[in-house]
Amino acid sequence: MKKLSYIFVGLTLSTILLGSCENKKPKDGRTDTYSSGAMTFAADESFSPVIEEERELFEFTYPKAKVTPNYTNESEAINLLLKGKVFMAITSRDFTKEERENLKERKQFPQSIKIAYDGLALVQNSSNTDSCISVDNIKKIFSGKITKWNEIYPHSKLGEITVVFDNPNSSAVHYVEDSILGGHAIQNKNVAAVNKTADVIRYVEKNKGAIGIIGSNWLNDKRDSTNLTFKKGIRPMAVSSLPIANVANSWKPFQYYFYNASYPLVRTLYILLNDAHIGLPTGFSNFIISQDKGQKIMLKAGLLPAYGNLTVRQVQISNEK
């Protein structure tokens, strides 16, 4: 009999409201309300799986609302918000001090709302047997000090390491440069940027020597309600905060390891809001963070919700052969 121990994260939610819904005559020409009308929002493309679920359920709940996503890179999403092209953006960073002050000087109403915590996942071809890596080696790969697999794993015959991002201006690139490289640019010459996260996954599936950088919400098999399995052609590397990684000190991007801070590559997801009208962007934002359905979607997608009382329980599963 083989016993497997899994830890599950559950969620109990409370209500948090960003603003009140009042029937006032709009001064800005907008006709959308808290739960009706039409609006477009921008989001980093890497968050699209979970945001699509939020959007679909929101429109089902409020049939008079039409919420249209513009999935782009993080830089463009924020630029659209700052230029007033959209009133809501979903990103992996807060407003900078300068961005917030600029909007306030223009008599705007910037707000940032945490919605969940996501793991930045390093994925490799499922045939690659070297599955543990340290943050120190990750930093050396991005800085160009390590370029071949055998510089980390002496037995490896895979040759050069190819690092693949979804987009040169994506949230994943910003996280690597800001949080891993301490504000420095990526120096490794063997880095490729494709168009979308799905392209990163396809690239890694076809190239044994590649490491793909994606958000953890892309990993989970939607048929698995426990979020403990991953897409079959790729698998995430286990990451260690210690200088030398091994199976005992390395962790994969599971929710519980975000929760207890074992997984070192965790980022915060934000809604950046500039909605003085307190209309549909505010309503959609409140749906994501305040209603039971919104944060449960985050939980089911493999992210750690930002709001609610988390319940952690350990389950023993026995397999008899």
Coordinates of C-alpha atoms in Angstrom, one line a residue:
M1 CA 0.0 0.0 0.0
K2 CA 1.4 3.4 -1.0
K3 CA 0.1 6.5 0.9
L4 CA 0.1 9.9 -0.7
S5 CA -0.3 13.0 1.3
Y6 CA -1.9 16.0 -0.3
I7 CA -2.8 19.4 1.3
F8 CA -5.9 21.2 0.0
V9 CA -6.7 24.9 0.5
G10 CA -10.4 25.8 1.0
L11 CA -12.0 29.2 1.1
T12 CA -14.6 31.0 3.1
L13 CA -15.4 34.5 1.8
S14 CA -16.6 37.8 3.2
T15 CA -17.9 40.7 1.3
I16 CA -15.7 43.7 0.5
L17 CA -17.1 46.6 -1.6
L18 CA -15.1 49.2 -3.4
G19 CA -17.8 51.8 -3.7
S20 CA -21.5 52.4 -3.5
C21 CA -24.0 52.2 -6.3
E22 CA -26.0 55.4 -6.5
N23 CA -28.4 56.6 -9.1
K24 CA -26.8 59.8 -10.2
K25 CA -26.9 61.5 -13.6
P26 CA -23.5 60.9 -15.2
K27 CA -21.3 63.9 -15.9
D28 CA -18.8 62.0 -18.0
G29 CA -21.2 60.8 -20.7
R30 CA -20.9 57.2 -19.6
T31 CA -24.1 55.2 -19.3
D32 CA -22.8 52.0 -17.7
T33 CA -23.9 51.1 -14.2
Y34 CA -22.6 48.8 -11.5
S35 CA -24.2 45.8 -13.2
S36 CA -25.2 46.9 -16.7
G37 CA -23.9 48.4 -19.9
A38 CA -20.7 47.7 -21.8
M39 CA -17.1 48.2 -21.1
T40 CA -13.6 47.1 -22.3
F41 CA -10.9 46.3 -19.9
A42 CA -7.2 45.4 -20.4
A43 CA -5.2 42.5 -18.9
D44 CA -1.9 40.8 -19.3
E45 CA -2.6 37.8 -21.6
S46 CA -1.0 35.4 -19.1
F47 CA -4.0 35.8 -16.8
S48 CA -6.6 35.1 -19.5
P49 CA -7.7 31.5 -18.4
V50 CA -8.9 32.6 -15.0
I51 CA -10.1 36.1 -16.1
E52 CA -12.2 34.4 -18.8
E53 CA -13.9 32.3 -16.2
E54 CA -14.6 35.5 -14.1
R55 CA -15.9 37.3 -17.1
E56 CA -18.2 34.5 -18.3
L57 CA -19.8 34.1 -14.8
F58 CA -20.1 37.8 -14.3
E59 CA -22.1 38.2 -17.6
F60 CA -24.2 35.2 -16.7
T61 CA -25.0 36.7 -13.3
Y62 CA -25.7 40.1 -14.8
P63 CA -27.2 39.6 -18.3
K64 CA -27.4 43.3 -19.0
A65 CA -23.6 43.6 -18.7
K66 CA -21.1 43.2 -21.5
V67 CA -17.5 43.0 -20.5
T68 CA -15.0 42.8 -23.3
P69 CA -11.3 41.9 -22.6
N70 CA -8.3 43.2 -24.4
Y71 CA -5.6 40.6 -23.7
T72 CA -2.3 42.2 -24.3
N73 CA 1.1 42.6 -22.5
E74 CA 1.3 44.2 -19.1
S75 CA 3.0 47.4 -20.3
E76 CA 0.3 48.0 -22.9
A77 CA -2.5 47.2 -20.5
I78 CA -1.2 49.9 -18.0
N79 CA -0.7 52.4 -20.9
L80 CA -4.3 52.0 -22.0
L81 CA -5.4 52.7 -18.5
L82 CA -3.2 55.8 -18.1
K83 CA -4.4 57.2 -21.4
G84 CA -8.0 56.7 -20.5
K85 CA -8.7 54.1 -23.2
V86 CA -9.9 51.7 -20.5
F87 CA -10.9 52.2 -16.8
M88 CA -9.7 48.8 -15.6
A89 CA -6.5 46.8 -16.1
I90 CA -5.4 43.4 -14.6
T91 CA -1.7 43.2 -13.9
S92 CA 1.0 41.8 -11.7
R93 CA 2.1 45.1 -10.3
D94 CA 0.6 48.1 -8.5
F95 CA 0.6 51.7 -9.8
T96 CA 4.0 53.3 -9.5
K97 CA 4.1 56.5 -7.4
E98 CA 4.5 58.6 -10.5
E99 CA 1.5 56.9 -12.3
R100 CA -0.7 57.4 -9.3
E101 CA 0.2 61.0 -8.8
N102 CA -0.2 61.7 -12.6
L103 CA -3.7 60.4 -12.5
K104 CA -4.6 62.4 -9.4
E105 CA -3.2 65.6 -10.9
R106 CA -5.7 65.0 -13.8
K107 CA -8.5 64.7 -11.2
Q108 CA -8.7 60.9 -11.7
F109 CA -9.5 58.3 -9.1
P110 CA -6.8 55.5 -9.2
Q111 CA -7.3 52.4 -7.0
S112 CA -5.4 49.2 -6.8
I113 CA -7.0 46.0 -5.5
K114 CA -5.2 42.8 -4.8
I115 CA -7.2 39.9 -6.2
A116 CA -5.0 36.8 -5.9
Y117 CA -1.5 35.4 -5.7
D118 CA 0.0 33.5 -8.6
G119 CA 3.2 31.4 -9.0
L120 CA 5.6 32.2 -11.8
A121 CA 6.2 28.7 -13.1
L122 CA 9.3 27.4 -14.9
V123 CA 8.1 24.6 -17.1
Q124 CA 10.1 22.0 -19.0
N125 CA 9.5 19.2 -21.4
S126 CA 8.0 16.2 -19.6
S127 CA 10.9 14.0 -20.8
N128 CA 13.5 16.2 -18.9
T129 CA 14.4 14.3 -15.7
D130 CA 16.2 17.3 -14.0
S131 CA 13.3 18.8 -12.2
C132 CA 14.8 20.8 -9.3
I133 CA 16.4 24.2 -9.6
S134 CA 17.5 26.9 -7.2
V135 CA 16.7 30.6 -7.4
D136 CA 20.4 31.2 -7.5
N137 CA 20.7 29.1 -10.7
I138 CA 17.6 30.8 -12.1
K139 CA 19.3 34.2 -11.6
K140 CA 22.5 32.9 -13.3
I141 CA 20.5 31.7 -16.3
F142 CA 18.8 35.0 -16.8
S143 CA 22.0 37.0 -16.2
G144 CA 23.8 34.8 -18.8
K145 CA 26.2 33.2 -16.4
I146 CA 24.7 29.8 -17.0
T147 CA 23.8 28.9 -20.6
K148 CA 24.0 25.1 -20.7
W149 CA 22.1 22.4 -18.8
N150 CA 25.3 20.5 -17.8
E151 CA 26.5 23.6 -15.9
I152 CA 23.6 22.9 -13.4
Y153 CA 23.3 19.1 -13.9
P154 CA 26.7 17.6 -15.0
H155 CA 25.2 14.5 -16.4
S156 CA 22.8 16.3 -18.7
K157 CA 23.2 16.0 -22.5
L158 CA 20.5 18.5 -23.5
G159 CA 23.0 21.2 -24.5
E160 CA 22.0 24.9 -24.4
I161 CA 19.2 26.2 -22.3
T162 CA 16.6 28.1 -24.3
V163 CA 14.4 30.4 -22.1
V164 CA 11.0 31.2 -23.6
F165 CA 8.7 34.0 -22.6
D166 CA 5.2 34.9 -23.7
N167 CA 6.0 38.5 -24.7
P168 CA 8.9 40.9 -24.3
N169 CA 6.7 43.3 -22.3
S170 CA 4.7 40.7 -20.3
S171 CA 4.3 40.5 -16.6
A172 CA 6.6 37.5 -16.5
V173 CA 9.5 39.5 -18.0
H174 CA 8.8 42.3 -15.5
Y175 CA 8.8 39.9 -12.6
V176 CA 12.1 38.3 -13.7
E177 CA 13.8 41.7 -14.2
D178 CA 12.4 43.4 -11.1
S179 CA 12.2 40.5 -8.5
I180 CA 14.9 38.0 -9.6
L181 CA 17.5 40.3 -11.2
G182 CA 17.0 43.2 -8.9
G183 CA 16.0 45.7 -11.5
H184 CA 18.5 44.6 -14.2
A185 CA 17.7 43.5 -17.7
I186 CA 17.8 39.9 -18.9
Q187 CA 21.3 39.3 -20.3
N188 CA 21.0 35.7 -21.6
K189 CA 21.3 35.8 -25.4
N190 CA 19.4 32.5 -25.8
V191 CA 16.1 33.9 -24.8
A192 CA 13.0 33.8 -27.1
A193 CA 9.7 35.6 -26.9
V194 CA 6.7 34.2 -28.6
N195 CA 3.2 35.8 -28.9
K196 CA 1.1 34.1 -26.2
T197 CA 1.4 31.8 -23.3
A198 CA -0.1 28.9 -25.3
D199 CA 2.8 29.3 -27.7
V200 CA 5.3 29.0 -24.8
I201 CA 3.7 25.7 -23.8
R202 CA 3.8 24.4 -27.4
Y203 CA 7.4 25.4 -27.8
V204 CA 8.4 23.5 -24.6
E205 CA 6.4 20.5 -25.6
K206 CA 8.5 20.3 -28.8
N207 CA 12.0 21.3 -27.4
K208 CA 13.6 19.2 -24.7
G209 CA 16.2 21.8 -23.8
A210 CA 13.7 24.7 -23.2
I211 CA 12.5 26.3 -20.1
G212 CA 9.2 28.2 -20.4
I213 CA 8.2 31.0 -18.1
I214 CA 4.4 31.1 -17.5
G215 CA 1.8 31.9 -14.9
S216 CA 0.7 29.0 -12.8
N217 CA -3.0 29.4 -13.7
W218 CA -2.1 27.9 -17.1
L219 CA -0.8 24.6 -15.6
N220 CA -3.8 23.0 -14.1
D221 CA -5.8 20.3 -15.8
K222 CA -9.4 21.6 -15.7
R223 CA -10.6 18.0 -15.3
D224 CA -8.9 17.8 -11.9
S225 CA -10.8 19.6 -9.2
T226 CA -7.9 19.3 -6.8
N227 CA -5.5 21.3 -8.9
L228 CA -2.8 18.7 -8.3
T229 CA -2.1 17.7 -11.9
F230 CA -0.6 19.6 -14.8
K231 CA -0.7 19.7 -18.5
K232 CA 0.7 16.5 -19.9
G233 CA 3.3 17.7 -22.4
I234 CA 5.1 19.9 -19.9
R235 CA 5.8 19.8 -16.2
P236 CA 6.8 22.6 -13.7
M237 CA 10.2 22.6 -12.1
A238 CA 10.5 22.5 -8.3
V239 CA 12.2 25.6 -7.1
S240 CA 14.4 26.0 -4.0
S241 CA 15.4 29.2 -2.1
L242 CA 18.6 27.4 -1.0
P243 CA 21.8 27.5 -3.1
I244 CA 21.6 23.8 -4.0
A245 CA 18.2 22.4 -5.0
N246 CA 17.1 18.9 -4.2
V247 CA 13.8 17.1 -3.8
A248 CA 13.7 17.8 -0.1
N249 CA 14.0 21.6 -0.3
S250 CA 12.3 22.4 -3.6
W251 CA 8.6 23.1 -4.2
K252 CA 6.3 23.2 -7.2
P253 CA 3.7 26.0 -7.8
F254 CA 0.8 24.5 -5.7
Q255 CA -1.5 26.8 -3.8
Y256 CA -0.4 25.6 -0.4
Y257 CA 3.2 26.4 -1.1
F258 CA 2.1 29.9 -2.0
Y259 CA 0.2 30.1 1.3
N260 CA 3.1 28.9 3.5
A261 CA 5.8 30.8 1.5
S262 CA 7.7 27.6 0.5
Y263 CA 7.5 28.4 -3.3
P264 CA 9.8 31.4 -3.8
L265 CA 8.4 32.8 -7.1
V266 CA 5.0 34.2 -6.1
R267 CA 3.6 37.4 -7.4
T268 CA 0.5 39.5 -6.5
L269 CA -2.3 40.0 -9.1
Y270 CA -3.9 43.4 -9.1
I271 CA -6.9 45.2 -10.6
L272 CA -5.8 48.7 -11.4
L273 CA -9.0 50.8 -11.5
N274 CA -9.6 54.4 -12.5
D275 CA -13.4 54.5 -12.4
A276 CA -14.7 57.8 -10.8
H277 CA -18.0 57.0 -12.4
I278 CA -18.3 53.9 -10.2
G279 CA -19.8 52.0 -13.0
L280 CA -19.3 48.6 -14.6
P281 CA -15.5 48.4 -14.0
T282 CA -16.2 48.8 -10.3
G283 CA -19.0 46.3 -10.5
F284 CA -16.8 43.7 -12.2
S285 CA -13.9 44.4 -9.8
N286 CA -16.2 43.8 -6.8
F287 CA -17.5 40.6 -8.4
I288 CA -13.9 39.3 -8.6
I289 CA -12.9 40.1 -5.0
S290 CA -16.2 40.2 -3.0
Q291 CA -18.6 37.6 -4.2
D292 CA -18.3 34.0 -3.3
K293 CA -18.2 32.9 -6.9
G294 CA -15.4 35.3 -7.9
Q295 CA -12.8 34.2 -5.4
K296 CA -13.8 30.6 -5.7
I297 CA -12.9 30.8 -9.4
M298 CA -9.4 32.0 -8.4
L299 CA -9.1 29.1 -6.0
K300 CA -10.2 26.5 -8.5
A301 CA -7.8 27.9 -11.1
G302 CA -4.9 27.1 -8.9
L303 CA -4.3 30.7 -7.6
L304 CA -4.3 31.7 -3.9
P305 CA -7.3 34.1 -3.4
A306 CA -6.5 37.4 -1.8
Y307 CA -9.7 37.5 0.3
G308 CA -11.5 35.0 2.5
N309 CA -10.7 32.8 5.4
L310 CA -8.6 29.9 4.1
T311 CA -9.1 26.4 5.4
V312 CA -6.2 24.0 5.1
R313 CA -6.6 20.3 5.5
Q314 CA -4.4 17.3 4.9
V315 CA -5.8 14.2 3.1
Q316 CA -4.3 10.7 3.0
I317 CA -4.9 8.8 -0.1
S318 CA -4.1 5.0 -0.2
N319 CA -3.4 3.2 -3.5
E320 CA -3.4 -0.6 -3.2
K321 CA -1.9 -2.7 -5.9

